[in-house]
PDB file of C-alpha atoms in Angstrom:
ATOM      1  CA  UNK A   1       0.000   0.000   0.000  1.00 83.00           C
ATOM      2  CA  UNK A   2       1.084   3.416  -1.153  1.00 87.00           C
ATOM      3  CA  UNK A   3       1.268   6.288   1.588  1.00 91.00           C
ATOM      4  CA  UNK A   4      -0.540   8.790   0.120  1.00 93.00           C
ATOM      5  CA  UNK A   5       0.984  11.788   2.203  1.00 94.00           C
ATOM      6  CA  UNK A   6       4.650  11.389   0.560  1.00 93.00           C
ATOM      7  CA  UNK A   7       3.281   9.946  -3.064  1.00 92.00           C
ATOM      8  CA  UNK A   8       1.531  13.797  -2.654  1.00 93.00           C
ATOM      9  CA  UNK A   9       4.894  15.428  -1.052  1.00 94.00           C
ATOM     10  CA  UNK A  10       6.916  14.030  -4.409  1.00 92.00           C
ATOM     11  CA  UNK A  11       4.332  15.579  -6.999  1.00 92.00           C
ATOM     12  CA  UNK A  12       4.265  19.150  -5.058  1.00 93.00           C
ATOM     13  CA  UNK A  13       8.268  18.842  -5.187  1.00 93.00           C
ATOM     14  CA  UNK A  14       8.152  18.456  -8.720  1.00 92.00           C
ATOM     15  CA  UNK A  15       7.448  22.405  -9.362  1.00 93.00           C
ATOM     16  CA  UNK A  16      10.347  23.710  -7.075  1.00 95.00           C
ATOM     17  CA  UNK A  17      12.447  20.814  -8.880  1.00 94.00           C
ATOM     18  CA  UNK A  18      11.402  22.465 -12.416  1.00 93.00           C
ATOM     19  CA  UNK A  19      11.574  26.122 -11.211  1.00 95.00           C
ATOM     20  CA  UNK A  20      15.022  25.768  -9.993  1.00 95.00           C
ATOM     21  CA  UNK A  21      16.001  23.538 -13.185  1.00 93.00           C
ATOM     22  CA  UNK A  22      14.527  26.610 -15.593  1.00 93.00           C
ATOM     23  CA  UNK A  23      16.424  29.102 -13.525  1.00 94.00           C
ATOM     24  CA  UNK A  24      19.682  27.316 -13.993  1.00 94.00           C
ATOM     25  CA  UNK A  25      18.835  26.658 -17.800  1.00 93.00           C
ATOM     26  CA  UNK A  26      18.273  30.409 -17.419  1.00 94.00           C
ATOM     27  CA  UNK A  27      21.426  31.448 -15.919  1.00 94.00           C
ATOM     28  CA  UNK A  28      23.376  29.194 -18.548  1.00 92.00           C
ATOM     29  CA  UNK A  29      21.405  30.924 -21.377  1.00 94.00           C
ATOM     30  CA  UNK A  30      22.825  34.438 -19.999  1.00 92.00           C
ATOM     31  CA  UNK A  31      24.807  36.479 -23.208  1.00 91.00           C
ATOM     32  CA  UNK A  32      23.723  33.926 -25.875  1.00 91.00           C
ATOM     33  CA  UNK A  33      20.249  35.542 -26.730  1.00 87.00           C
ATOM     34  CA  UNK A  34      18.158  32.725 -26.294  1.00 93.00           C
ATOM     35  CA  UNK A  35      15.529  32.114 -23.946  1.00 93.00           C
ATOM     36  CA  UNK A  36      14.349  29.526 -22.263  1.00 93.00           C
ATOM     37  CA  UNK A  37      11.626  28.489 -24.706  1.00 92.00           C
ATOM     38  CA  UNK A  38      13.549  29.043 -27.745  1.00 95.00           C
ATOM     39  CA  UNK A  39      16.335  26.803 -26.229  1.00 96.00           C
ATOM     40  CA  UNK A  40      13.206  24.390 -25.868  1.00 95.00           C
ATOM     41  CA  UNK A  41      12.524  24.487 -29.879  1.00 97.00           C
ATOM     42  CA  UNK A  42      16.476  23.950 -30.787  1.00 97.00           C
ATOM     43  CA  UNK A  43      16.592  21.181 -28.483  1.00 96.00           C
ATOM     44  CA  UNK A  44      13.832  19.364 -30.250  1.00 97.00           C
ATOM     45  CA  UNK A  45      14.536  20.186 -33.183  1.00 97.00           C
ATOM     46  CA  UNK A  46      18.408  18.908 -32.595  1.00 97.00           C
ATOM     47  CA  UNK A  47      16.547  15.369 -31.549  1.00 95.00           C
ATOM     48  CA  UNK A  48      14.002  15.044 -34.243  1.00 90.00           C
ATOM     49  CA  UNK A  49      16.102  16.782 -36.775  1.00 92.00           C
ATOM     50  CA  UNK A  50      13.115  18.474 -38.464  1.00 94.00           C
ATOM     51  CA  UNK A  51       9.636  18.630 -37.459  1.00 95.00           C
ATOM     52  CA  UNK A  52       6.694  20.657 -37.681  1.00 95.00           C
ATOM     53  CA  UNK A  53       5.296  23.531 -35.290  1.00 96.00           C
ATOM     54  CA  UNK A  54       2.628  20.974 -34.692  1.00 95.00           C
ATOM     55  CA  UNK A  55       5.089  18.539 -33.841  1.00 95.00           C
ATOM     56  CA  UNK A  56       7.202  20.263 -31.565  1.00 97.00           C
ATOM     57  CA  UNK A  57       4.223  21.328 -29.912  1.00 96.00           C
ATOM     58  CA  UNK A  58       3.173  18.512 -29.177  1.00 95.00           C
ATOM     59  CA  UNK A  59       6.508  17.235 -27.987  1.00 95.00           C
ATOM     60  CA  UNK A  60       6.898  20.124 -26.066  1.00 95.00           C
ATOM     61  CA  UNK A  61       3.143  20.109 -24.761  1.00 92.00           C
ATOM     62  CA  UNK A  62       2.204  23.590 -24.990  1.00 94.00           C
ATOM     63  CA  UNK A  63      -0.108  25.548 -27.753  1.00 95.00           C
ATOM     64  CA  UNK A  64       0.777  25.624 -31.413  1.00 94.00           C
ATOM     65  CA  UNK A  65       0.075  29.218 -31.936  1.00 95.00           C
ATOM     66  CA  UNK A  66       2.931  29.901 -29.034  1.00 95.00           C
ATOM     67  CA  UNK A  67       5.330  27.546 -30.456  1.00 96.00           C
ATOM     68  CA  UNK A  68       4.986  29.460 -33.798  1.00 96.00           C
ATOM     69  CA  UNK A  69       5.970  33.003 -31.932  1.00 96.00           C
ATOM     70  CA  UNK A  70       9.203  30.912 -30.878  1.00 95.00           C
ATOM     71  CA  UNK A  71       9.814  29.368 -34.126  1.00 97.00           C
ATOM     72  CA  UNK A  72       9.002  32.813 -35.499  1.00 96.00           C
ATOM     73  CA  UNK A  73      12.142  34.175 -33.041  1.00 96.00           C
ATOM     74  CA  UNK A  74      14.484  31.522 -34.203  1.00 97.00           C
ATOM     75  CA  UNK A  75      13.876  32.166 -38.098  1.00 97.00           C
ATOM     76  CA  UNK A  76      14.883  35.791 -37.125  1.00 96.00           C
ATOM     77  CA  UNK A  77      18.062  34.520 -35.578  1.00 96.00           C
ATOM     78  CA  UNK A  78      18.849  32.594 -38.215  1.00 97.00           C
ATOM     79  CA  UNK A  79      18.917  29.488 -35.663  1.00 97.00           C
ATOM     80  CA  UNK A  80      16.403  27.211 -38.104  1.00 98.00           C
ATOM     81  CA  UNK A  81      15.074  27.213 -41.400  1.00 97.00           C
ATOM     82  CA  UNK A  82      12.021  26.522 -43.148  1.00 95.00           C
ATOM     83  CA  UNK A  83      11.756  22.912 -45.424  1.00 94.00           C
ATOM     84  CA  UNK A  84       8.987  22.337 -47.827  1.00 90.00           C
ATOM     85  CA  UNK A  85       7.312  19.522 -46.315  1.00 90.00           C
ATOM     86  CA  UNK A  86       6.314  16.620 -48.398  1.00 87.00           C
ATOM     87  CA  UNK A  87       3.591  15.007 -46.883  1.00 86.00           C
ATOM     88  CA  UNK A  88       1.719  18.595 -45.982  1.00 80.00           C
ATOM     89  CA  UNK A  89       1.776  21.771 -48.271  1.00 76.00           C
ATOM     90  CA  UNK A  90       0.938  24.491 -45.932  1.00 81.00           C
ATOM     91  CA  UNK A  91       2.621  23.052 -42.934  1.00 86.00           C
ATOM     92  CA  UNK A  92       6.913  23.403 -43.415  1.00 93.00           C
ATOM     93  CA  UNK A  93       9.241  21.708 -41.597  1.00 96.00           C
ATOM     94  CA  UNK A  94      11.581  23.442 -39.439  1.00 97.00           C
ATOM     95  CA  UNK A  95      14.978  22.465 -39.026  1.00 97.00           C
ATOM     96  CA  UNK A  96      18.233  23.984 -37.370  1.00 98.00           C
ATOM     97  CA  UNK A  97      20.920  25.959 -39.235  1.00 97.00           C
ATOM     98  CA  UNK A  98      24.690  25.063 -38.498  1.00 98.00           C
ATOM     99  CA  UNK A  99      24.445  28.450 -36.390  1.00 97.00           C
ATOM    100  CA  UNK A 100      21.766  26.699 -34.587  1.00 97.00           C
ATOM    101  CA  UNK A 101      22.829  23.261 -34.309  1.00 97.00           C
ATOM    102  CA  UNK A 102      26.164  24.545 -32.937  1.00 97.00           C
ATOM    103  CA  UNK A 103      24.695  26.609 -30.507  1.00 97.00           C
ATOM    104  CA  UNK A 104      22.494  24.154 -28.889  1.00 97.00           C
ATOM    105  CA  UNK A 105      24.593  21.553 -28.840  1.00 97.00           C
ATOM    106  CA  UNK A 106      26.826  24.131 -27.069  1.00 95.00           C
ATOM    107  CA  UNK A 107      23.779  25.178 -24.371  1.00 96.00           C
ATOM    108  CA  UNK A 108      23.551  21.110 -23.619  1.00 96.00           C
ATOM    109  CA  UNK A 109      26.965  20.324 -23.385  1.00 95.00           C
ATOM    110  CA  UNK A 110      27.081  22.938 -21.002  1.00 94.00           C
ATOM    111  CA  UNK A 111      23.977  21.807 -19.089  1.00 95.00           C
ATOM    112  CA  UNK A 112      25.409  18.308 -18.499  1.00 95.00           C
ATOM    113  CA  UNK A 113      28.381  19.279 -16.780  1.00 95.00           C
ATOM    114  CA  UNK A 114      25.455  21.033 -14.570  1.00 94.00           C
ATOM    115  CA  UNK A 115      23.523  17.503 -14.587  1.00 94.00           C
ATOM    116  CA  UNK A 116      26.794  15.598 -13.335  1.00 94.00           C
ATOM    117  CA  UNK A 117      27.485  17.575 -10.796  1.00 94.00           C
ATOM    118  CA  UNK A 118      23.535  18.121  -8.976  1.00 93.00           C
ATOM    119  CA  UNK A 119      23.716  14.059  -9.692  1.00 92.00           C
ATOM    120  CA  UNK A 120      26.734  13.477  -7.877  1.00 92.00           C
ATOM    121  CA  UNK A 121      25.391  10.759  -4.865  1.00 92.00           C
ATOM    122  CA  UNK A 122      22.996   9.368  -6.776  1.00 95.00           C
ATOM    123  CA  UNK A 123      23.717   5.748  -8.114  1.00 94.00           C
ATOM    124  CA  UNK A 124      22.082   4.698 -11.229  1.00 94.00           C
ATOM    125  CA  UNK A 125      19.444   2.167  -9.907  1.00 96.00           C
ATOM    126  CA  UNK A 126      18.020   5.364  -7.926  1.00 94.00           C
ATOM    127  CA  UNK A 127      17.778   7.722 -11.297  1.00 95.00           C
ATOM    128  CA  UNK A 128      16.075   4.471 -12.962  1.00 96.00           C
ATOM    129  CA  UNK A 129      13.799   4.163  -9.995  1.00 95.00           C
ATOM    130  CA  UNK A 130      12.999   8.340 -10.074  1.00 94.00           C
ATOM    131  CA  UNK A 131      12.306   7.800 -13.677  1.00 95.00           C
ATOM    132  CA  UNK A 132      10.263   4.991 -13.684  1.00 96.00           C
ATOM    133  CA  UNK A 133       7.960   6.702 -10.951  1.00 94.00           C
ATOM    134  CA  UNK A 134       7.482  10.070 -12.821  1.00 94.00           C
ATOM    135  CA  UNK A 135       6.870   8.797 -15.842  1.00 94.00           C
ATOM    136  CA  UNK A 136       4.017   6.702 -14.098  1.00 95.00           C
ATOM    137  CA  UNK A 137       2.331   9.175 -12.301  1.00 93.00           C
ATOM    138  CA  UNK A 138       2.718  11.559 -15.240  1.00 92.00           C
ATOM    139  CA  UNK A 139       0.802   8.949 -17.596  1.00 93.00           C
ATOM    140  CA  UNK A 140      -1.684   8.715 -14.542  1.00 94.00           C
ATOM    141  CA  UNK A 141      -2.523  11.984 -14.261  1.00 92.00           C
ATOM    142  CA  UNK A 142      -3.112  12.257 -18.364  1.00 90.00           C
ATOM    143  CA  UNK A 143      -5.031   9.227 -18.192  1.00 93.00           C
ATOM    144  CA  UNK A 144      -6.687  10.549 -15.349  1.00 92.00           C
ATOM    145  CA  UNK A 145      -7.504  14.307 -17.047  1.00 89.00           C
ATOM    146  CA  UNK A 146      -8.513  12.460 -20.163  1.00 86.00           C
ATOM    147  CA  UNK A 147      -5.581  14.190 -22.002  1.00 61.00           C
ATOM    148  CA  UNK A 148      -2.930  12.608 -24.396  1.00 55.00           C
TER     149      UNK A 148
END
């Protein structure tokens, strides 16, 4: 049997874990001209390679129209380019520059010297553990919300 009163203390920990995590992203992002979104849309896009604003919206799990205002600010930059897209005429595919790819593979090079050293105590079986559990109760709570 679960106890309810820490399975509630680890969800409410989750926001000061993702506050503190943005400000560091933040703080790393400081002289590059990136924010913390847009460094959201190169980091997807570096995964997927290309994808749609539908796409990364969805991987990213906010609105479409918002994601466009980001992509909009990294087309500016020069950070991605549009790709006709052959399965969908109105609906391009965005991938990175070199200007972009190099920067955000930059940003998250940085961020994992960051990531070893917050980790450092953990072992591996606990990260697996933390993983396994947050992914759960994440696909709980969608299931639960009726949401993808």
């Amino acid at each position: 049997m679960i106890d309810a009163k820490q399975l509630y203390k680890l969800i409410w920990l989750s926001r000061p874990l993702m506050q503190s995590a943005e400000a560091a992203v933040e703080r790393g992002l400081t002289g590059i001209g990136l924010t913390v979104r847009t460094r959201a849309v190169l980091e997807v896009l570096l995964a997927d390679k290309e994808a749609t604003v539908p796409d990364i919206a969805k991987s990213l799990e906010i609105k479409r129209q918002y994601v466009q205002l980001m992509v909009n600010e990294t087309l500016a930059e020069g950070l991605t380019v549009k790709r006709e897209n052959p399965r969908h005429k109105r609906s391009t595919l965005i991938a990175l520059t070199q200007k972009g790819r190099a920067l955000i593979e930059d940003v998250v090079q940085r961020e994992m010297k960051l990531v070893r050293s917050i980790g450092e105590g953990l072992n591996a079986a606990d990260i697996e553990t933390a993983l396994k559990v947050v992914t759960l109760l994440t696909e709980n709570l969608k299931a639960e919300l009726g949401s993808d």
